[in-house]
Short mmCIF file of N, CA and C in Angstrom, two decimals:
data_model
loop_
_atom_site.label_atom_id
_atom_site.label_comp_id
_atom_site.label_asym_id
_atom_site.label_seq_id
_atom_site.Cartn_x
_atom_site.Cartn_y
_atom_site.Cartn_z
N UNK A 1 -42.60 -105.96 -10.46
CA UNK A 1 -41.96 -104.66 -10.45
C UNK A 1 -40.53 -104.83 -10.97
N UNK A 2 -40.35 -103.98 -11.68
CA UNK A 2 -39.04 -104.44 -12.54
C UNK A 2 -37.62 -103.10 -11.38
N UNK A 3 -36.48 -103.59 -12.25
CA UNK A 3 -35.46 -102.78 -10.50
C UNK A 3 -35.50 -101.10 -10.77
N UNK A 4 -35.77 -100.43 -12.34
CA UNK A 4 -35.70 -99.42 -12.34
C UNK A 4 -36.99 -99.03 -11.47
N UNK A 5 -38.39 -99.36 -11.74
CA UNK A 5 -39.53 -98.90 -11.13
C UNK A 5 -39.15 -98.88 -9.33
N UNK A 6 -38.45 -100.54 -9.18
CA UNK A 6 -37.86 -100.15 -7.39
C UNK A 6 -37.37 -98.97 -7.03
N UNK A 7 -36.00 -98.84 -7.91
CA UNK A 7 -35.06 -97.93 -7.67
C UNK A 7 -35.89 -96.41 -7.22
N UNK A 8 -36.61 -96.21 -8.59
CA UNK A 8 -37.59 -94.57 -8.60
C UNK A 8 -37.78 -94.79 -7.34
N UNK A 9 -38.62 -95.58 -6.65
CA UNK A 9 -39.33 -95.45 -5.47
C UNK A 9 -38.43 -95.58 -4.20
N UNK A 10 -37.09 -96.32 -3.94
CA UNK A 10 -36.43 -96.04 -2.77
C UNK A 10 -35.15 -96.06 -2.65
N UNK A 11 -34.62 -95.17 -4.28
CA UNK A 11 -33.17 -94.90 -4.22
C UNK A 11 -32.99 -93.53 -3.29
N UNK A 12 -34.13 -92.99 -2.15
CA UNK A 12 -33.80 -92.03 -1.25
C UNK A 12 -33.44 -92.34 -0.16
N UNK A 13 -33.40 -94.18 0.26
CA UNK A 13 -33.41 -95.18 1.15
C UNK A 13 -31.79 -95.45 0.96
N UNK A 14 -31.19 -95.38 -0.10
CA UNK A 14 -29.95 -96.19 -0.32
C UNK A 14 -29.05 -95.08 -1.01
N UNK A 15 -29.35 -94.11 -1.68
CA UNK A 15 -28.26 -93.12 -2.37
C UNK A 15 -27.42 -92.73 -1.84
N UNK A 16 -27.30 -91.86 -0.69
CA UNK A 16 -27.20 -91.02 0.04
C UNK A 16 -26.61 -91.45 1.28
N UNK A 17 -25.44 -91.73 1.42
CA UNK A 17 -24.54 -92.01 2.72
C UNK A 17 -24.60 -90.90 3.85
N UNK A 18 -25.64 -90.98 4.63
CA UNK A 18 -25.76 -89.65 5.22
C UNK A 18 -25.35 -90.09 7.43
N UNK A 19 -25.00 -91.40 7.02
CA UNK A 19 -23.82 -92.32 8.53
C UNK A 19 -24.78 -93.33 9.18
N UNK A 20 -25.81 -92.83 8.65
CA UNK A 20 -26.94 -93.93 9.78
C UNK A 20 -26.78 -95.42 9.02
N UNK A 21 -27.23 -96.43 9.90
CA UNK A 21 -27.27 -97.84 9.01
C UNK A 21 -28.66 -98.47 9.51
N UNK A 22 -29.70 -97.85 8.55
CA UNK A 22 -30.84 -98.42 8.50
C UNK A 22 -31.38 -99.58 8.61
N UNK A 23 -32.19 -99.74 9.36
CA UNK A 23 -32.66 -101.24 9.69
C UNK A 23 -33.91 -101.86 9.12
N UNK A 24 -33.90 -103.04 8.75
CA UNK A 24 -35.34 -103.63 8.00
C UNK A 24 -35.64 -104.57 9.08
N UNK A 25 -36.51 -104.72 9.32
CA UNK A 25 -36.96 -105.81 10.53
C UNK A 25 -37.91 -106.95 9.82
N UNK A 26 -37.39 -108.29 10.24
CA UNK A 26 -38.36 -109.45 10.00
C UNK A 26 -38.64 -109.89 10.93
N UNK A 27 -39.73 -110.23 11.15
CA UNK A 27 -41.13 -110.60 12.46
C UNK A 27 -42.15 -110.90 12.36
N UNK A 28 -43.12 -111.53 13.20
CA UNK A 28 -42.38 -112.17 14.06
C UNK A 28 -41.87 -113.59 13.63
N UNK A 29 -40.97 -114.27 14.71
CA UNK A 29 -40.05 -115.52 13.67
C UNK A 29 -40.57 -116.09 15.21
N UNK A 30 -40.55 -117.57 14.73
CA UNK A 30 -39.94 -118.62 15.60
C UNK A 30 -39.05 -118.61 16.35
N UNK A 31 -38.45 -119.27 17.43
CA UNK A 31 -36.99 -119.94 17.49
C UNK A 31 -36.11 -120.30 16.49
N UNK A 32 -36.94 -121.28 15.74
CA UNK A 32 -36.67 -122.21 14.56
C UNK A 32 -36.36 -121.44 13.31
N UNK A 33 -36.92 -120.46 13.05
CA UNK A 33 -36.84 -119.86 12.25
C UNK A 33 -35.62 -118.50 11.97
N UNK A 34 -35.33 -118.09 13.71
CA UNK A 34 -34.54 -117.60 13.74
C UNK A 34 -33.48 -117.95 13.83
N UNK A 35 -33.54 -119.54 13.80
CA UNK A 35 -31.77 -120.55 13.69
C UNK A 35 -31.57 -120.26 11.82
N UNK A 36 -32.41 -120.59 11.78
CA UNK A 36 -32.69 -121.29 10.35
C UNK A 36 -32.08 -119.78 9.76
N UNK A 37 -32.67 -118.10 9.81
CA UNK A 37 -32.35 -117.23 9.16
C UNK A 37 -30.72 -116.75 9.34
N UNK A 38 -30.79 -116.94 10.30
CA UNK A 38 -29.14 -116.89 11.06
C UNK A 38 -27.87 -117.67 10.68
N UNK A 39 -28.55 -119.39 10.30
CA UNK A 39 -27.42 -119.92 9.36
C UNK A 39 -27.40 -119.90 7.80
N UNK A 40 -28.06 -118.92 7.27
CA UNK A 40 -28.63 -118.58 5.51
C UNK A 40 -27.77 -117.85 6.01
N UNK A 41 -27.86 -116.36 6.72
CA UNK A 41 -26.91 -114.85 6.40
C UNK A 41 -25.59 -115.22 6.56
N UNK A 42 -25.26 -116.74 7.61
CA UNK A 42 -23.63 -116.93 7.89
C UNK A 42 -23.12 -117.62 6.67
N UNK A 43 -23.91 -118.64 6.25
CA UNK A 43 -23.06 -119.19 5.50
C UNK A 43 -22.79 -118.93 3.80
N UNK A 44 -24.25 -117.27 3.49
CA UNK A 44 -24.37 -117.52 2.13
C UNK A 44 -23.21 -115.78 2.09
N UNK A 45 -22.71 -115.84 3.56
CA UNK A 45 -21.66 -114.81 3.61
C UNK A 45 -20.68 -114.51 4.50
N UNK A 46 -19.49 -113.62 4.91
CA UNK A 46 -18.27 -113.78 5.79
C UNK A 46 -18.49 -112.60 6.41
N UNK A 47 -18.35 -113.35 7.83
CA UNK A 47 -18.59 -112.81 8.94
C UNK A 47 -17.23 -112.00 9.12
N UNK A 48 -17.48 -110.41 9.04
CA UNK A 48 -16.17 -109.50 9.69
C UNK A 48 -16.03 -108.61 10.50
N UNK A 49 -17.19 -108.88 11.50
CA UNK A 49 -16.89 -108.07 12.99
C UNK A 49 -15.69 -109.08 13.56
N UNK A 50 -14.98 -108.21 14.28
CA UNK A 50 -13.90 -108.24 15.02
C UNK A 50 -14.05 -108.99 15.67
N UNK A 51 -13.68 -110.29 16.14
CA UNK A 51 -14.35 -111.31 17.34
C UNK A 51 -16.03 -111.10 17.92
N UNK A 52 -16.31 -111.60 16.97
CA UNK A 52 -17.91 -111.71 16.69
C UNK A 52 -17.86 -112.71 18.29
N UNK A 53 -19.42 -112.60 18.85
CA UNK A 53 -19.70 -112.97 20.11
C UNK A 53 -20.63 -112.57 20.84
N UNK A 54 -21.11 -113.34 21.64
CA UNK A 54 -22.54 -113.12 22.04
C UNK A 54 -22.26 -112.60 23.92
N UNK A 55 -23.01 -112.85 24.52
CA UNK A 55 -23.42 -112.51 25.57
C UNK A 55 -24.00 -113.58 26.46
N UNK A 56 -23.83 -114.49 26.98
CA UNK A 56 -24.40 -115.96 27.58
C UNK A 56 -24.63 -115.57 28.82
N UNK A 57 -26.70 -115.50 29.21
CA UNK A 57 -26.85 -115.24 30.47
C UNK A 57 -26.46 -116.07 31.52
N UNK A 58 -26.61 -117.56 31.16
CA UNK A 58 -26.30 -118.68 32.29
C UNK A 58 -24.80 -118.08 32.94
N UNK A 59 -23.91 -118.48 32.23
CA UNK A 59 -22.61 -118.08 32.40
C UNK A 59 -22.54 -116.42 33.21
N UNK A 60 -23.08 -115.80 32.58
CA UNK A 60 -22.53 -114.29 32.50
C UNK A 60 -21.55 -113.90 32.08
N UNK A 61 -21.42 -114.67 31.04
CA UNK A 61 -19.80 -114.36 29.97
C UNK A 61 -19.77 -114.17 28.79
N UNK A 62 -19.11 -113.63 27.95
CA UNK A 62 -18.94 -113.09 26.47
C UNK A 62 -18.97 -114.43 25.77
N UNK A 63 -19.21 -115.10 24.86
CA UNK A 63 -18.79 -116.46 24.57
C UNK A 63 -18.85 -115.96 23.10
N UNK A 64 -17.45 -116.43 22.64
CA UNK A 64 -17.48 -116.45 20.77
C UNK A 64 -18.23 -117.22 20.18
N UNK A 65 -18.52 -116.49 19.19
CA UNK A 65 -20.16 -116.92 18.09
C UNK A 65 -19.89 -118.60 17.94
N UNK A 66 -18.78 -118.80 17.22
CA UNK A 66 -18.19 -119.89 16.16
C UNK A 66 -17.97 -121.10 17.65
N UNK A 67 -18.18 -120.75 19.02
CA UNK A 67 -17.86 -121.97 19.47
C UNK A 67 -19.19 -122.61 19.97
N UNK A 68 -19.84 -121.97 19.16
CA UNK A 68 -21.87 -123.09 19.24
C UNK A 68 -22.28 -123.51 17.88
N UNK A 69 -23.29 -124.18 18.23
CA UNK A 69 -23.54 -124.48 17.35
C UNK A 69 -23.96 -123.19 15.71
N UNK A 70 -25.29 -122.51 16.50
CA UNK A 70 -25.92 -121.09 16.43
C UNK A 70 -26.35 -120.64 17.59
N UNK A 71 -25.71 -119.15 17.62
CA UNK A 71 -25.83 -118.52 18.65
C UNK A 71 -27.34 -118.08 18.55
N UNK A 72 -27.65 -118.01 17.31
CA UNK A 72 -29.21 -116.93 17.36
C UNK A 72 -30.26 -117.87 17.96
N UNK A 73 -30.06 -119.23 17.99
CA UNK A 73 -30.69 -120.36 18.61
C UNK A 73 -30.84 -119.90 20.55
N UNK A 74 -29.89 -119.80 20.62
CA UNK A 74 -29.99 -119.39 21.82
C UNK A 74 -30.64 -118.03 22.16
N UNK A 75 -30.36 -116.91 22.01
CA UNK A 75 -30.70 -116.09 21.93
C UNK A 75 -32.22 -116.04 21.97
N UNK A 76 -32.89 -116.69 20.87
CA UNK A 76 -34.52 -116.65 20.90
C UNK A 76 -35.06 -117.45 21.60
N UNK A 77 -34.33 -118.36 22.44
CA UNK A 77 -34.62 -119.26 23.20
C UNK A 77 -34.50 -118.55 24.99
N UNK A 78 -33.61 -116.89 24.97
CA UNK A 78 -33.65 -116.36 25.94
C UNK A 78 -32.76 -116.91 26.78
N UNK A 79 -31.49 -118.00 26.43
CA UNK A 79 -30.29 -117.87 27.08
C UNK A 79 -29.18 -116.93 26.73
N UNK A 80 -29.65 -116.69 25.61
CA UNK A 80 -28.34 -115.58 25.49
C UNK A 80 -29.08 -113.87 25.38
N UNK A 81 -27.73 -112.87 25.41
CA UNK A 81 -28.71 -111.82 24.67
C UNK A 81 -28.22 -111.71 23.16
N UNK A 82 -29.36 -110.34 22.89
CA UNK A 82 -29.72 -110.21 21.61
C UNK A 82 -28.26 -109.50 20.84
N UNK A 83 -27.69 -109.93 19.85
CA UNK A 83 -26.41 -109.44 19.33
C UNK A 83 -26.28 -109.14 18.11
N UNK A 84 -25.18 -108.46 17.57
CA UNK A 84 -25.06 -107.92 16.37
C UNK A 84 -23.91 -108.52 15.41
N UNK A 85 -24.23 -108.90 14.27
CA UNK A 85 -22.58 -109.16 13.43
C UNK A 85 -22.21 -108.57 12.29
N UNK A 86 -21.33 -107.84 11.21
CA UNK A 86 -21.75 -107.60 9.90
C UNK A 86 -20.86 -108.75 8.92
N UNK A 87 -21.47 -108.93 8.04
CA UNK A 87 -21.41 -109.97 6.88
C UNK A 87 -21.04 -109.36 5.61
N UNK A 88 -20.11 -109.88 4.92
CA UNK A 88 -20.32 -109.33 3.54
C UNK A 88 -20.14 -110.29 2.84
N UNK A 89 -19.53 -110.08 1.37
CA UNK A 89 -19.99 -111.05 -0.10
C UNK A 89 -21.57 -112.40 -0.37
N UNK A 90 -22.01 -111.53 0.65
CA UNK A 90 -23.37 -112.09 0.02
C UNK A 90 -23.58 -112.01 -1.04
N UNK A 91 -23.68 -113.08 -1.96
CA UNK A 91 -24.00 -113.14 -3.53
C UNK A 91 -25.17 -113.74 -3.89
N UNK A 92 -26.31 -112.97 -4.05
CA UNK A 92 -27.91 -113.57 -4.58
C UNK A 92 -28.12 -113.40 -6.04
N UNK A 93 -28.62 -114.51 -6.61
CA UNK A 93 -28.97 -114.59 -8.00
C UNK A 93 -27.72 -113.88 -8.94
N UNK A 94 -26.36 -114.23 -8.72
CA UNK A 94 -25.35 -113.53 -9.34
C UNK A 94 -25.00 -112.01 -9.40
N UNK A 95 -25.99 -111.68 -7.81
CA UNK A 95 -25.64 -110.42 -7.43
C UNK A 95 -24.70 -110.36 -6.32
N UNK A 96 -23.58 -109.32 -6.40
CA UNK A 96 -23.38 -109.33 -4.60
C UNK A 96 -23.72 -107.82 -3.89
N UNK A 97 -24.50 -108.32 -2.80
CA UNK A 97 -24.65 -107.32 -2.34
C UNK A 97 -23.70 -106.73 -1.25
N UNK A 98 -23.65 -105.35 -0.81
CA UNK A 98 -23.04 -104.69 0.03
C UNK A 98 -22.71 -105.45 1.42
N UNK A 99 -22.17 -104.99 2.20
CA UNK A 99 -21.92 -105.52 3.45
C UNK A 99 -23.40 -105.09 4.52
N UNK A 100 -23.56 -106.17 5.10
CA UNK A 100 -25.64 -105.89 5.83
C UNK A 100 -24.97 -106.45 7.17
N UNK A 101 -25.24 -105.63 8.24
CA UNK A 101 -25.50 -106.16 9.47
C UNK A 101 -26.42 -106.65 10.05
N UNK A 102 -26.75 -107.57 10.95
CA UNK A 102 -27.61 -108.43 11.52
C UNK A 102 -28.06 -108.64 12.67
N UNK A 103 -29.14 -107.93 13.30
CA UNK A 103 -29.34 -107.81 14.93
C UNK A 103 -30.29 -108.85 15.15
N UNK A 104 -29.67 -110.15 15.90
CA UNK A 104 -30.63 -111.48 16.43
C UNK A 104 -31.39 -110.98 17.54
N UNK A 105 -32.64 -110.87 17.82
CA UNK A 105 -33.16 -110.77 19.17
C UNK A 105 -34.13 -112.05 19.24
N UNK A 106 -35.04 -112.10 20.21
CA UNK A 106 -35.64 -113.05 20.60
C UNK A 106 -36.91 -113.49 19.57
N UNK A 107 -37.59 -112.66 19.10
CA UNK A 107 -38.13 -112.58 17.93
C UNK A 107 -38.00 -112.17 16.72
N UNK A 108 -37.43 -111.85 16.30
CA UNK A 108 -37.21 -110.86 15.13
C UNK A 108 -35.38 -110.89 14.59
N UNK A 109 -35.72 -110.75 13.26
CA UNK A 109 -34.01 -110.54 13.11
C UNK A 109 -34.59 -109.00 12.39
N UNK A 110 -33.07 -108.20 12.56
CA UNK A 110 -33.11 -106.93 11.82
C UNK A 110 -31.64 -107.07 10.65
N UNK A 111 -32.18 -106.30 9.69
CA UNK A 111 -30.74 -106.16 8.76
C UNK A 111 -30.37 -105.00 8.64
N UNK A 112 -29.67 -104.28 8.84
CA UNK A 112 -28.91 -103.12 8.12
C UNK A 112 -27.91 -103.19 7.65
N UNK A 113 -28.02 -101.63 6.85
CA UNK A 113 -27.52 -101.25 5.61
C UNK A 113 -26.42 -100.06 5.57
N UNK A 114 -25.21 -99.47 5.32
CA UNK A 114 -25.12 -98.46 5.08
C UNK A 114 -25.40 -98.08 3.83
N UNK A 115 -26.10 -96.79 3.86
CA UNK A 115 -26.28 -96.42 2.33
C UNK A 115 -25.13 -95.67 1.80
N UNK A 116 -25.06 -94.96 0.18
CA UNK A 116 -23.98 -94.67 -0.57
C UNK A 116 -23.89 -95.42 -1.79
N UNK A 117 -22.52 -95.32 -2.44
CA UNK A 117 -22.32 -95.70 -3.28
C UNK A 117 -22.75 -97.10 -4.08
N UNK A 118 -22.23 -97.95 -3.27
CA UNK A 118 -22.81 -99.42 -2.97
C UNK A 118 -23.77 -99.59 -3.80
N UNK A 119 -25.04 -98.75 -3.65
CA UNK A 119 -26.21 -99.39 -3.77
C UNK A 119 -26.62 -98.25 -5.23
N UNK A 120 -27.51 -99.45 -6.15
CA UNK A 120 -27.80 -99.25 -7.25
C UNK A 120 -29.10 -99.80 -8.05
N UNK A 121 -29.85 -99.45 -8.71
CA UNK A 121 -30.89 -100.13 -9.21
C UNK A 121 -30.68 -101.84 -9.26
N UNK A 122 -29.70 -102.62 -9.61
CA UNK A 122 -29.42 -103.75 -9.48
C UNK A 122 -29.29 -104.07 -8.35
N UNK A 123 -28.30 -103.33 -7.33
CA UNK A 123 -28.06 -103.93 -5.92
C UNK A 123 -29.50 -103.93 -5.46
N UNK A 124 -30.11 -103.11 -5.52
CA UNK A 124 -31.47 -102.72 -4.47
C UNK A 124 -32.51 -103.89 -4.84
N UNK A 125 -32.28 -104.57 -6.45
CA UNK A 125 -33.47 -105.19 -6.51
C UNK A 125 -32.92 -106.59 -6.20
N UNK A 126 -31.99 -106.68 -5.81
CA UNK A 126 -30.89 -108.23 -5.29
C UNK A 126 -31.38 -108.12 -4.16
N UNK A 127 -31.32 -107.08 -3.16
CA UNK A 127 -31.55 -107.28 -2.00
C UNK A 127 -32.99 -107.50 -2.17
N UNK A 128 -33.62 -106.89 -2.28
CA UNK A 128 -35.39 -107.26 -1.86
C UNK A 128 -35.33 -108.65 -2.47
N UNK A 129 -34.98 -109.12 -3.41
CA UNK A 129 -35.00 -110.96 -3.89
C UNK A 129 -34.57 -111.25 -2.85
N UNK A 130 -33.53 -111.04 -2.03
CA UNK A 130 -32.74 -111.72 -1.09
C UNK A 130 -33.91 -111.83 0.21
N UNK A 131 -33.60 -110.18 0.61
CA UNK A 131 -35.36 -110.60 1.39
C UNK A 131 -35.95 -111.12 1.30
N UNK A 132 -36.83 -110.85 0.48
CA UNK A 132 -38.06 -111.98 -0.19
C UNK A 132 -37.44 -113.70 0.28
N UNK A 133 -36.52 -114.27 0.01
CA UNK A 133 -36.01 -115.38 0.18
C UNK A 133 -36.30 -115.27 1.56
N UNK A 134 -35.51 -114.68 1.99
CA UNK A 134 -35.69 -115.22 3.54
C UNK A 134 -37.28 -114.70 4.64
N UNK A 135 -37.89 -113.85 4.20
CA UNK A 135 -39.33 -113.79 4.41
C UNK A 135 -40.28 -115.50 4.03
N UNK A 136 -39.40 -115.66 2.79
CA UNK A 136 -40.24 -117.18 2.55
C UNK A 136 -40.22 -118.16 2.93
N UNK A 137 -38.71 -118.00 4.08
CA UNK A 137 -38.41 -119.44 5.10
C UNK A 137 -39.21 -119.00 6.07
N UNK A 138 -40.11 -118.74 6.30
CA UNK A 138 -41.03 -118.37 7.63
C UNK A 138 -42.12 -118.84 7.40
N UNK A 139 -43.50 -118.99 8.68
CA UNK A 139 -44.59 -119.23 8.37
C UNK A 139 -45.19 -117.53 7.93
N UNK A 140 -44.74 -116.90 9.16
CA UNK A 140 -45.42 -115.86 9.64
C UNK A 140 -44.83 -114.55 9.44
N UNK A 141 -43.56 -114.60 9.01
CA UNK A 141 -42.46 -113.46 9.40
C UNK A 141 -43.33 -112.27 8.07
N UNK A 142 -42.93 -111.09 8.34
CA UNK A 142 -43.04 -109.89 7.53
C UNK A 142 -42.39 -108.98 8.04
N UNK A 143 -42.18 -108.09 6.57
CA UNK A 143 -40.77 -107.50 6.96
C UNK A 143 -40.99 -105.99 6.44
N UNK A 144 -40.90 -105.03 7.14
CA UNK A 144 -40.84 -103.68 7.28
C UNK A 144 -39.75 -102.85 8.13
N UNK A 145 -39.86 -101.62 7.24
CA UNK A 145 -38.62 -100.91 7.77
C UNK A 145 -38.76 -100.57 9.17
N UNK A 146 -37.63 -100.69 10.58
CA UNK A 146 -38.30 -100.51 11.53
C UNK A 146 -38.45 -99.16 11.95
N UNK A 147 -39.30 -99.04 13.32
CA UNK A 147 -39.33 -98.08 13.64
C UNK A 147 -38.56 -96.42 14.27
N UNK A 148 -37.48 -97.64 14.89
CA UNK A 148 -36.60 -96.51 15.67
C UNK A 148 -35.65 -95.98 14.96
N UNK A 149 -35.17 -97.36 14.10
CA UNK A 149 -33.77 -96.70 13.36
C UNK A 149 -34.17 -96.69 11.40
N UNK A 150 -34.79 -97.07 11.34
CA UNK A 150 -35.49 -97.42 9.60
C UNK A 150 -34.51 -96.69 8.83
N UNK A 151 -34.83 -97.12 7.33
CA UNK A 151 -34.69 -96.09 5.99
C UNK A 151 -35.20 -94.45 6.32
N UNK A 152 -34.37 -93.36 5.71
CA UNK A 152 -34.98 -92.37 5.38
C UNK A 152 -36.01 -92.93 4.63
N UNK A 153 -37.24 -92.17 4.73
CA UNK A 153 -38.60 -92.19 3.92
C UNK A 153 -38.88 -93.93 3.87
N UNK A 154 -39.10 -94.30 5.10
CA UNK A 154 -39.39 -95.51 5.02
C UNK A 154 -40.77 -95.66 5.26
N UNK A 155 -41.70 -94.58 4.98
CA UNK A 155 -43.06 -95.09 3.54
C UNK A 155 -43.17 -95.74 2.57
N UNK A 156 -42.11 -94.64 1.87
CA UNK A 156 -41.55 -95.34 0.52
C UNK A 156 -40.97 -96.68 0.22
N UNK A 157 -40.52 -97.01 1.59
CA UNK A 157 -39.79 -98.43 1.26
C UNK A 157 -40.30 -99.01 1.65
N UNK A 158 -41.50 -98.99 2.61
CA UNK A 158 -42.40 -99.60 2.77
C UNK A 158 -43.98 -100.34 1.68
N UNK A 159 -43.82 -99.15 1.06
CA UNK A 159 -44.93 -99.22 -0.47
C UNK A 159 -44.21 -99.85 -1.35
N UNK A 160 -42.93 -99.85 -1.49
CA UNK A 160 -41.59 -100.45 -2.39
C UNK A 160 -42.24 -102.31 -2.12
N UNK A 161 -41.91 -102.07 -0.98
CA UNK A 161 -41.58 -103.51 -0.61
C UNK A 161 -43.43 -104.36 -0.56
N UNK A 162 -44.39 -103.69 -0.35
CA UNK A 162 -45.54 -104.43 -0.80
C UNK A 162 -46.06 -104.66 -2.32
N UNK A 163 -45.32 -103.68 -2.92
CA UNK A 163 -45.30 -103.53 -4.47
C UNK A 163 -45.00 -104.84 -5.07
N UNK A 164 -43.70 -105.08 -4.40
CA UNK A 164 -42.56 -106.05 -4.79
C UNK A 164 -42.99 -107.19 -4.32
N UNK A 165 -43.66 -107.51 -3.44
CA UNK A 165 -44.33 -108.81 -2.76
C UNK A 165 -45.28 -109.10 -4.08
N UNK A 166 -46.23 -108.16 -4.06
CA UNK A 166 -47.06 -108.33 -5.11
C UNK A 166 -46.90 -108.64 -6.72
N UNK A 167 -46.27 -108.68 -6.80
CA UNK A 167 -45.61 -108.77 -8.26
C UNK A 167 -44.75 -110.37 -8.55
#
């Protein structure tokens, strides 16, 4: 699938800054897998939530991200809880994409997006490569828009994204 044919099909997913920040979900993951996806989004980009930090059940204390090893390690391992960070200058295949947030839970990582300007037949088909990449560090993981918070018309980005597998 080439990025204009993407675009047709889920520039109603990304045009349109309408405040929500849509979520794509990958699942189910490992432990391992969710270390493994967690140090790709940190290091292939810069972390700029405000004192990024998790939640440590043992403790019952806030503990900053950067003083573990990986926090998402923990987390799927069910000592910590499930947390959020946003990232930007992610640069795939000499693309960069927008700024994507990242919700670690015990199984699953989620990414969101704000849509708007940002996003463009090129950006959109960077990101699904980018996806795609990290769908391929898994045995098992697959990745669809989720349920509660998804893409507008996340059919469409759903048919987008098996299109794009396929190809």
């Amino acid at each position: 699938m080439d990025k204009d044919a993407l675009w047709d099909i889920v520039h109603g997913c990304f045009d349109e800054d309408d405040g929500s920040l849509p979520s794509i979900a990958i699942q189910p993951l490992t432990p391992e897998e969710i270390a493994l996806i967690f140090e790709i989004f940190v290091r292939e980009g810069r972390i700029t939530t405000e004192e990024p930090a998790f939640h440590d059940q043992q403790s019952d204390k806030l503990i900053p991200l950067d003083s573990v090893k990986n926090a998402a390690s923990l987390v799927a391992n069910y000592k910590a809880s499930p947390f959020h960070l946003v990232v930007r200058d992610i640069c795939f295949r000499g693309h960069q994409l927008p700024e994507l947030g990242m919700f670690v839970f015990q199984e699953s990582i989620e990414v969101d997006y704000r849509m708007g300007d940002d996003w463009d037949a090129t950006t959109v088909f960077a990101f699904f490569e980018w996806l795609k990449y990290l769908v391929g560090q898994t045995k098992n993981g697959e990745l669809a828009a989720c349920t509660r918070e998804g893409p507008p018309f996340s059919e469409q980005f759903d048919e987008a994204w098996h299109r794009f597998m396929k190809e």
